[in-house]
CSV table of C-alpha atoms and ligand atoms in Angstrom, one decimal:
chain,number,residue,atom,x,y,z
A,1,MET,CA,3.4,4.0,-31.7
A,2,LYS,CA,2.7,5.6,-28.1
A,3,THR,CA,-0.5,4.9,-26.2
A,4,ILE,CA,-3.0,7.1,-24.5
A,5,LEU,CA,-5.1,5.2,-22.2
A,6,THR,CA,-8.0,6.2,-19.8
A,7,GLY,CA,-11.1,4.5,-17.9
A,8,ILE,CA,-14.2,6.0,-16.4
A,9,ARG,CA,-16.3,3.9,-14.0
A,10,VAL,CA,-20.0,3.7,-14.5
A,11,ASN,CA,-21.5,3.1,-11.2
A,12,SER,CA,-24.5,5.3,-12.0
A,13,GLU,CA,-25.4,7.7,-14.6
A,14,PRO,CA,-22.9,10.5,-14.9
A,15,THR,CA,-23.8,14.1,-14.5
A,16,LEU,CA,-23.0,17.0,-17.0
A,17,GLY,CA,-20.1,17.6,-14.7
A,18,ASN,CA,-18.6,14.1,-15.1
A,19,PHE,CA,-19.2,14.3,-18.7
A,20,LEU,CA,-17.6,17.7,-19.3
A,21,GLY,CA,-14.8,16.9,-16.8
A,22,ALA,CA,-13.7,13.6,-18.3
A,23,MET,CA,-15.5,11.9,-21.0
A,24,LEU,CA,-15.7,14.8,-23.5
A,25,PRO,CA,-12.1,16.0,-23.1
A,26,MET,CA,-11.0,12.4,-23.7
A,27,VAL,CA,-13.1,12.3,-27.0
A,28,ARG,CA,-11.5,15.6,-28.0
A,29,LEU,CA,-7.9,14.3,-27.3
A,30,SER,CA,-8.6,11.1,-29.1
A,31,ASN,CA,-9.9,12.7,-32.2
A,32,LYS,CA,-6.7,15.1,-32.2
A,33,TYR,CA,-4.2,12.2,-31.7
A,34,SER,CA,-5.6,8.9,-32.9
A,35,LYS,CA,-4.0,9.1,-36.3
A,36,ASP,CA,-0.5,9.0,-34.5
A,37,TYR,CA,-1.3,7.2,-31.1
A,38,ASN,CA,-3.0,4.2,-29.9
A,39,VAL,CA,-6.1,5.4,-27.9
A,40,ASN,CA,-7.5,2.9,-25.4
A,41,ILE,CA,-10.7,3.9,-23.8
A,42,PHE,CA,-11.9,1.1,-21.5
A,43,ILE,CA,-14.7,0.6,-18.8
A,44,PRO,CA,-13.0,-0.4,-15.5
A,45,ASP,CA,-15.8,-2.6,-14.4
A,46,LEU,CA,-13.8,-4.5,-12.0
A,47,HIS,CA,-13.1,-1.2,-10.2
A,48,SER,CA,-16.7,-0.5,-10.2
A,49,ILE,CA,-17.5,-3.3,-7.7
A,50,ILE,CA,-15.5,-1.8,-4.9
A,51,SER,CA,-18.9,-0.3,-4.0
A,52,GLU,CA,-22.5,-0.6,-4.9
A,53,VAL,CA,-23.6,-0.1,-8.6
A,54,ASP,CA,-26.9,1.6,-9.2
A,55,GLY,CA,-29.4,0.1,-11.5
A,56,ASP,CA,-28.8,-2.2,-14.4
A,57,PHE,CA,-24.9,-2.4,-14.6
A,58,LYS,CA,-24.8,-4.2,-18.0
A,59,LYS,CA,-26.9,-1.5,-19.4
A,60,ASN,CA,-25.0,1.3,-17.8
A,61,VAL,CA,-21.9,-0.1,-19.3
A,62,LEU,CA,-23.3,0.1,-22.9
A,63,THR,CA,-24.8,3.4,-22.3
A,64,SER,CA,-21.5,4.8,-21.2
A,65,ILE,CA,-20.0,3.7,-24.4
A,66,LYS,CA,-22.8,5.4,-26.3
A,67,TYR,CA,-21.9,8.6,-24.4
A,68,TYR,CA,-18.4,8.6,-26.0
A,69,LEU,CA,-20.0,7.9,-29.5
A,70,ALA,CA,-22.6,10.5,-29.2
A,71,ALA,CA,-19.9,13.0,-28.0
A,72,GLY,CA,-18.3,12.4,-31.4
A,73,LEU,CA,-15.6,10.0,-30.7
A,74,LYS,CA,-14.1,9.3,-34.2
A,75,LEU,CA,-13.3,5.7,-34.8
A,76,ASN,CA,-10.2,4.3,-36.8
A,77,GLN,CA,-8.0,1.3,-36.5
A,78,ASN,CA,-6.1,3.0,-33.4
A,79,VAL,CA,-9.1,3.6,-31.2
A,80,HIS,CA,-10.0,0.6,-28.9
A,81,VAL,CA,-12.8,0.4,-26.6
A,82,TYR,CA,-13.1,-2.4,-24.2
A,83,ARG,CA,-14.2,-3.8,-20.8
A,84,GLN,CA,-11.7,-4.6,-18.2
A,85,SER,CA,-13.2,-7.6,-17.1
A,86,PHE,CA,-13.2,-9.0,-20.6
A,87,VAL,CA,-9.5,-9.0,-20.6
A,88,PRO,CA,-8.5,-11.5,-17.8
A,89,ALA,CA,-4.8,-10.4,-17.9
A,90,HIS,CA,-5.7,-7.2,-16.0
A,91,SER,CA,-6.5,-9.4,-12.8
A,92,GLU,CA,-3.5,-11.6,-13.3
A,93,MET,CA,-1.1,-8.7,-13.7
A,94,CYS,CA,-2.6,-7.1,-10.7
A,95,TRP,CA,-1.7,-10.0,-8.5
A,96,ILE,CA,1.8,-10.0,-9.9
A,97,LEU,CA,2.1,-6.2,-9.2
A,98,ASN,CA,0.8,-6.8,-5.8
A,99,CYS,CA,4.0,-8.5,-5.2
A,100,VAL,CA,5.9,-5.5,-6.3
A,101,ALA,CA,3.7,-2.7,-4.5
A,102,ASN,CA,4.3,-1.9,-0.7
A,103,MET,CA,1.5,-1.8,2.0
A,104,GLY,CA,3.0,1.6,3.2
A,105,GLU,CA,2.6,3.4,-0.2
A,106,LEU,CA,-0.9,2.0,-0.8
A,107,LYS,CA,-1.9,3.1,2.7
A,108,ARG,CA,-0.8,6.6,1.7
A,109,MET,CA,-3.2,6.9,-1.1
A,110,THR,CA,-5.8,9.8,-0.4
A,111,GLN,CA,-8.6,7.9,-2.2
A,112,TYR,CA,-8.1,4.9,0.2
A,113,LYS,CA,-7.9,7.1,3.2
A,114,ASP,CA,-11.0,9.1,2.1
A,115,LYS,CA,-13.1,5.9,1.4
A,116,SER,CA,-12.1,4.1,4.4
A,117,ASP,CA,-12.2,6.9,6.8
A,118,GLY,CA,-14.3,6.2,9.9
A,119,LYS,CA,-15.4,2.7,8.6
A,120,GLU,CA,-14.9,-0.3,10.7
A,121,SER,CA,-14.7,-2.6,7.8
A,122,VAL,CA,-13.5,-1.8,4.3
A,123,ASN,CA,-13.3,-4.4,1.5
A,124,VAL,CA,-9.6,-5.2,0.2
A,125,GLY,CA,-10.7,-4.1,-3.3
A,126,ILE,CA,-10.8,-0.6,-2.1
A,127,PHE,CA,-7.1,-0.9,-0.8
A,128,ASP,CA,-5.8,-2.7,-3.9
A,129,TYR,CA,-7.6,-0.4,-6.4
A,130,PRO,CA,-4.5,1.6,-7.4
A,131,VAL,CA,-2.5,-1.7,-8.2
A,132,LEU,CA,-5.3,-2.8,-10.6
A,133,MET,CA,-5.1,0.6,-12.1
A,134,ALA,CA,-1.4,0.2,-12.5
A,135,ALA,CA,-2.0,-3.0,-14.2
A,136,ASP,CA,-4.5,-1.4,-16.5
A,137,ILE,CA,-1.9,1.1,-17.6
A,138,LEU,CA,1.3,-1.1,-17.7
A,139,LEU,CA,-0.1,-4.0,-19.7
A,140,TYR,CA,-0.6,-1.5,-22.7
A,141,SER,CA,2.7,0.4,-22.2
A,142,ALA,CA,0.7,3.6,-22.1
A,143,SER,CA,2.6,6.8,-21.9
A,144,TYR,CA,-0.2,9.2,-21.4
A,145,VAL,CA,-3.1,8.5,-19.0
A,146,PRO,CA,-5.7,11.5,-18.9
A,147,VAL,CA,-7.5,11.8,-15.7
A,148,GLY,CA,-8.5,14.3,-13.3
A,149,GLU,CA,-6.3,15.7,-10.4
A,150,ASP,CA,-7.8,13.3,-7.9
A,151,GLN,CA,-6.1,10.4,-9.8
A,152,PHE,CA,-2.7,11.8,-10.1
A,153,GLN,CA,-1.5,10.1,-7.0
A,154,HIS,CA,-2.3,6.9,-8.7
A,155,ILE,CA,-0.5,7.7,-11.7
A,156,GLU,CA,2.7,8.5,-9.7
A,157,LEU,CA,2.2,5.1,-7.8
A,158,THR,CA,2.1,3.3,-11.3
A,159,ARG,CA,5.3,5.0,-12.2
A,160,ASN,CA,7.1,3.9,-9.0
A,161,ILE,CA,5.7,0.3,-9.2
A,162,ALA,CA,7.0,0.2,-13.0
A,163,MET,CA,10.4,1.7,-12.2
A,164,ARG,CA,10.8,-0.7,-9.2
A,165,PHE,CA,10.0,-3.6,-11.4
A,166,ASN,CA,12.3,-2.6,-14.1
A,167,HIS,CA,15.1,-2.0,-11.8
A,168,LYS,CA,15.0,-5.6,-10.8
A,169,TYR,CA,13.9,-7.3,-13.9
A,170,GLY,CA,15.1,-5.1,-16.8
A,171,GLU,CA,13.2,-2.8,-19.0
A,172,ILE,CA,10.1,-4.6,-19.6
A,173,LEU,CA,7.4,-2.0,-18.4
A,174,THR,CA,6.9,1.3,-20.1
A,175,VAL,CA,7.1,4.0,-17.2
A,176,PRO,CA,4.1,6.5,-18.0
A,177,GLU,CA,5.1,10.1,-18.3
A,178,LYS,CA,5.3,12.3,-15.1
A,179,THR,CA,2.1,14.0,-14.2
A,180,GLU,CA,3.3,17.5,-15.2
A,181,ALA,CA,4.0,16.1,-18.7
A,182,GLN,CA,0.6,14.5,-18.7
A,183,VAL,CA,-1.1,17.9,-17.8
A,184,ALA,CA,0.7,19.6,-20.6
A,185,PHE,CA,-0.3,17.0,-23.1
A,186,MET,CA,-3.9,16.8,-22.0
A,187,GLY,CA,-4.3,20.6,-22.2
A,188,VAL,CA,-7.2,22.5,-20.4
A,189,GLY,CA,-10.6,20.8,-20.0
A,190,MET,CA,-9.4,17.5,-18.5
A,191,GLY,CA,-10.2,17.1,-14.8
A,192,VAL,CA,-12.2,20.5,-14.9
A,193,ARG,CA,-14.4,20.4,-11.7
A,194,ILE,CA,-17.8,21.6,-12.8
A,195,ARG,CA,-19.5,23.1,-9.6
A,196,ASP,CA,-22.9,22.5,-8.0
A,197,LEU,CA,-25.4,24.9,-9.4
A,198,VAL,CA,-27.1,25.7,-6.1
A,199,ASN,CA,-23.9,25.6,-3.9
A,200,PRO,CA,-21.1,26.4,-6.3
A,201,GLU,CA,-18.3,25.8,-3.6
A,202,LYS,CA,-19.0,22.3,-4.1
A,203,LYS,CA,-18.2,20.0,-7.2
A,204,MET,CA,-21.4,18.8,-9.1
A,205,SER,CA,-22.1,15.5,-7.7
A,206,LYS,CA,-24.3,12.5,-8.7
A,207,SER,CA,-25.1,11.9,-5.1
A,208,THR,CA,-26.6,15.2,-4.1
A,209,ASN,CA,-30.2,15.1,-3.3
A,210,SER,CA,-31.0,18.5,-4.6
A,211,LEU,CA,-32.2,18.1,-8.3
A,212,ASN,CA,-31.4,21.9,-9.1
A,213,SER,CA,-27.8,21.3,-8.2
A,214,LYS,CA,-26.9,19.0,-10.9
A,215,ILE,CA,-27.8,18.4,-14.6
A,216,MET,CA,-28.0,14.7,-15.8
A,217,LEU,CA,-27.3,13.7,-19.3
A,218,SER,CA,-30.9,12.4,-19.6
A,219,ASP,CA,-32.4,15.6,-18.3
A,220,ASP,CA,-35.2,17.4,-20.4
A,221,PRO,CA,-33.2,20.2,-22.2
A,222,GLU,CA,-35.9,22.7,-21.1
A,223,LYS,CA,-35.8,21.7,-17.4
A,224,ALA,CA,-31.8,21.8,-17.7
A,225,ALA,CA,-32.1,25.3,-19.1
A,226,LYS,CA,-34.3,26.2,-16.0
A,227,LYS,CA,-31.7,24.8,-13.7
A,228,ILE,CA,-29.1,27.3,-15.2
A,229,MET,CA,-31.5,29.9,-14.9
A,230,SER,CA,-31.8,29.3,-11.3
A,231,ALA,CA,-28.1,28.7,-10.5
A,232,THR,CA,-26.6,30.5,-7.6
A,233,THR,CA,-24.3,33.5,-8.5
A,234,ASP,CA,-23.0,36.2,-6.3
A,235,SER,CA,-23.9,39.9,-5.5
A,236,LEU,CA,-20.6,41.4,-6.8
A,237,GLY,CA,-22.5,42.4,-10.2
A,238,LYS,CA,-19.6,42.1,-12.5
A,239,VAL,CA,-18.6,39.0,-14.4
A,240,SER,CA,-15.1,37.8,-13.8
A,241,PHE,CA,-13.4,34.4,-13.8
A,242,ASP,CA,-12.4,33.8,-10.3
A,243,MET,CA,-13.3,30.3,-8.9
A,244,PHE,CA,-12.7,31.5,-5.2
A,245,LYS,CA,-14.6,34.8,-5.1
A,246,GLN,CA,-17.3,34.2,-7.9
A,247,PRO,CA,-17.4,30.4,-8.3
A,248,GLY,CA,-21.1,30.4,-9.6
A,249,ILE,CA,-20.2,32.7,-12.4
A,250,SER,CA,-16.9,31.1,-13.1
A,251,ASN,CA,-18.7,27.7,-13.4
A,252,LEU,CA,-21.3,29.1,-15.9
A,253,LEU,CA,-18.4,30.6,-18.0
A,254,GLN,CA,-16.7,27.0,-17.9
A,255,ILE,CA,-19.9,25.2,-18.9
A,256,GLU,CA,-20.4,27.6,-21.8
A,257,ALA,CA,-16.8,27.0,-23.1
A,258,LEU,CA,-17.0,23.1,-22.8
A,259,VAL,CA,-20.4,22.7,-24.2
A,260,ASN,CA,-19.5,24.6,-27.3
A,261,ASP,CA,-15.9,23.7,-27.7
A,262,PHE,CA,-14.9,27.3,-27.3
A,263,PRO,CA,-11.5,28.2,-25.7
A,264,LEU,CA,-12.4,29.4,-22.0
A,265,GLN,CA,-10.2,32.6,-22.7
A,266,ASP,CA,-12.4,33.5,-25.5
A,267,VAL,CA,-15.7,33.1,-23.4
A,268,ILE,CA,-14.2,34.9,-20.4
A,269,SER,CA,-13.2,37.9,-22.9
A,270,THR,CA,-16.7,38.1,-24.2
A,271,TRP,CA,-18.5,38.4,-20.7
A,272,GLN,CA,-15.8,40.0,-18.6
A,273,GLY,CA,-17.1,43.1,-16.9
A,274,GLU,CA,-20.7,42.2,-17.8
A,275,SER,CA,-23.1,43.6,-15.1
A,276,HIS,CA,-26.4,41.7,-16.2
A,277,TYR,CA,-25.9,38.2,-14.9
A,278,GLY,CA,-29.2,37.3,-16.5
A,279,ASP,CA,-27.9,37.7,-20.0
A,280,LEU,CA,-24.9,35.3,-19.4
A,281,LYS,CA,-27.3,32.7,-17.7
A,282,LYS,CA,-29.7,32.9,-20.7
A,283,LYS,CA,-26.9,32.3,-23.2
A,284,VAL,CA,-25.4,29.3,-21.0
A,285,ALA,CA,-29.0,28.1,-20.6
A,286,THR,CA,-29.5,28.0,-24.4
A,287,SER,CA,-26.1,26.4,-24.9
A,288,VAL,CA,-26.8,23.6,-22.4
A,289,SER,CA,-30.2,22.7,-23.9
A,290,THR,CA,-28.9,22.9,-27.5
A,291,PHE,CA,-26.1,20.5,-26.6
A,292,LEU,CA,-28.5,18.1,-24.5
A,293,THR,CA,-30.9,18.0,-27.4
A,294,SER,CA,-28.4,17.0,-30.0
A,295,PHE,CA,-26.6,14.7,-27.5
A,296,GLN,CA,-29.9,12.9,-26.9
A,297,GLU,CA,-30.6,12.5,-30.4
A,298,ASN,CA,-27.3,11.1,-31.0
A,299,ILE,CA,-27.6,8.6,-28.3
A,300,ALA,CA,-31.0,7.4,-29.6
A,301,ALA,CA,-29.4,6.8,-33.1
A,302,ILE,CA,-26.7,4.4,-31.7
A,303,SER,CA,-27.8,0.8,-31.6
A,304,ASP,CA,-26.7,-1.9,-29.0
A,305,GLU,CA,-25.4,-3.9,-31.8
A,306,GLU,CA,-23.0,-1.1,-33.0
A,307,VAL,CA,-21.7,-1.0,-29.3
A,308,PHE,CA,-21.2,-4.7,-29.2
A,309,GLU,CA,-19.3,-4.8,-32.5
A,310,LEU,CA,-17.0,-2.1,-31.2
A,311,LEU,CA,-16.3,-4.1,-27.9
A,312,GLU,CA,-15.7,-7.2,-29.8
A,313,SER,CA,-12.9,-5.7,-31.9
A,314,GLY,CA,-11.6,-3.6,-29.0
A,315,GLU,CA,-11.6,-6.7,-26.7
A,316,ALA,CA,-9.8,-9.0,-29.2
A,317,TYR,CA,-7.1,-6.2,-29.6
A,318,ALA,CA,-6.8,-5.7,-25.9
A,319,ASN,CA,-6.5,-9.5,-25.2
A,320,GLU,CA,-3.7,-9.8,-27.8
A,321,VAL,CA,-1.6,-6.7,-26.4
A,322,ALA,CA,-2.2,-7.5,-22.7
A,323,ASP,CA,-1.4,-11.1,-23.1
A,324,ALA,CA,1.8,-10.5,-24.8
A,325,LYS,CA,2.9,-8.0,-22.0
A,326,LEU,CA,1.7,-10.4,-19.3
A,327,LEU,CA,3.8,-13.2,-20.8
A,328,GLU,CA,7.0,-11.0,-20.5
A,329,VAL,CA,6.1,-10.3,-16.8
A,330,GLN,CA,5.4,-13.9,-16.0
A,331,LYS,CA,8.6,-14.8,-17.6
A,332,ALA,CA,10.5,-12.2,-15.5
A,333,PHE,CA,9.1,-14.0,-12.5
A,334,SER,CA,10.0,-17.5,-13.9
A,335,LEU,CA,6.4,-18.2,-13.9
A,336,ARG,CA,6.7,-19.1,-17.5
B,401,LIG,P1,-13.5,7.6,-11.8
B,401,LIG,O1,-14.9,6.8,-12.5
B,401,LIG,O2,-13.7,7.6,-10.4
B,401,LIG,O3,-13.4,9.0,-12.4
B,401,LIG,C1,-13.2,9.0,-13.9
B,401,LIG,C2,-12.6,10.3,-14.3
B,401,LIG,O4,-13.3,11.4,-13.9
B,401,LIG,C3,-12.5,12.3,-13.3
B,401,LIG,N1,-13.6,13.1,-12.3
B,401,LIG,C4,-13.9,14.3,-12.6
B,401,LIG,N2,-13.6,15.3,-13.4
B,401,LIG,C5,-14.0,16.4,-13.4
B,401,LIG,N3,-15.0,16.8,-12.4
B,401,LIG,C6,-15.4,16.0,-11.5
B,401,LIG,N4,-16.5,16.4,-10.7
B,401,LIG,C7,-14.8,14.6,-11.5
B,401,LIG,N5,-15.0,13.5,-10.8
B,401,LIG,C8,-14.3,12.6,-11.3
B,401,LIG,C9,-11.5,11.5,-12.5
B,401,LIG,O5,-10.3,12.2,-12.4
B,401,LIG,C10,-11.2,10.5,-13.5
B,401,LIG,O6,-10.3,10.9,-14.5
B,401,LIG,N6,-9.4,5.3,-11.1
B,401,LIG,C11,-10.2,5.9,-12.2
B,401,LIG,C12,-10.6,4.8,-13.3
B,401,LIG,C13,-9.5,4.0,-13.8
B,401,LIG,C14,-8.5,4.4,-14.6
B,401,LIG,C15,-7.6,3.2,-15.0
B,401,LIG,C16,-8.1,5.5,-15.1
B,401,LIG,C17,-9.2,2.7,-13.6
B,401,LIG,N7,-8.2,2.3,-14.2
B,401,LIG,C18,-6.5,3.4,-15.6
B,401,LIG,C19,-7.0,5.7,-16.0
B,401,LIG,C20,-6.2,4.6,-16.3
B,401,LIG,C21,-11.1,6.9,-11.9
B,401,LIG,O7,-11.0,7.7,-11.0
B,401,LIG,O8,-12.4,6.7,-12.1
């Protein structure tokens, strides 16, 4: 059985943008494929500590798993949820892959360049981040790794590391699919960039100071509706889906599609050419507040115990699979 695998860091509470761009599509993908694929959803807590984590990290981890459940993740024997640091093989595999990866290719990673730009001192974790990510993927022989566009370079690096390893030691590692095949498999939704409500040229970001710019999953649904009503649009006076000319309007159409699980094309057809932006805003505001109300009710109904039980079985599975692959790799290096 093939494996679909992804991880989302939980350094702070996600915005509606993070949720709609990464978590919800993963839940929908899992529900669609988990009869025929292993679906591994893990919390990359070791990746989180490359930078400061806000608030109570342990609680954030539990809450983020509740987000998946509240978003409708259907559990069965093929769905595995675990924390990276609870599976020590990830760190060991990372070290071994460090001896396969090159400095040059890691220095070319855009995320590393962005995060280290202009800084005098950068921790080694930021540099080595993609190798740990390769370990996360290769230990489980994952074929599909649903991530946003910003992570595609890391998937390509993982493929290169795996191919180099196999070339030298035999076909031990499964090379994940090429990014084009990944995109075709994920379908629309994954990696969609939800925009800032006040400044729709930018993506919705946790770090913005303007409260009207972002919707948090814990926002009061009525307040969230007001933020949609006051979202920046444009003066063209005609609804059309165009992220360059009408980013504000296009963002609203995208939010409307994702929170209701409607195909984007259907939403566009419904509103195309409409001149009263207020009607669109009212509809999206209602959709968002209805979504948040039921999402928050779902969260409240999930107990910590339930999450711990899920993690316990997920981590038992993950340790077994990861240890077996690690042993093959250790043998290849004559470490065992
Ligand atoms: P992280 O936490 O930085 O990002 C998690 C996922 O969210 C996507 N993303 C977005 N999608 C839409 N709109 C946005 N504004 C937005 N911001 C971020 C990212 O593309 C990503 O898919 N390195 C991974 C975590 C990881 C991982 C792995 C993933 C660690 N090991 C192994 C897959 C497989 C990351 O980017 O996390």
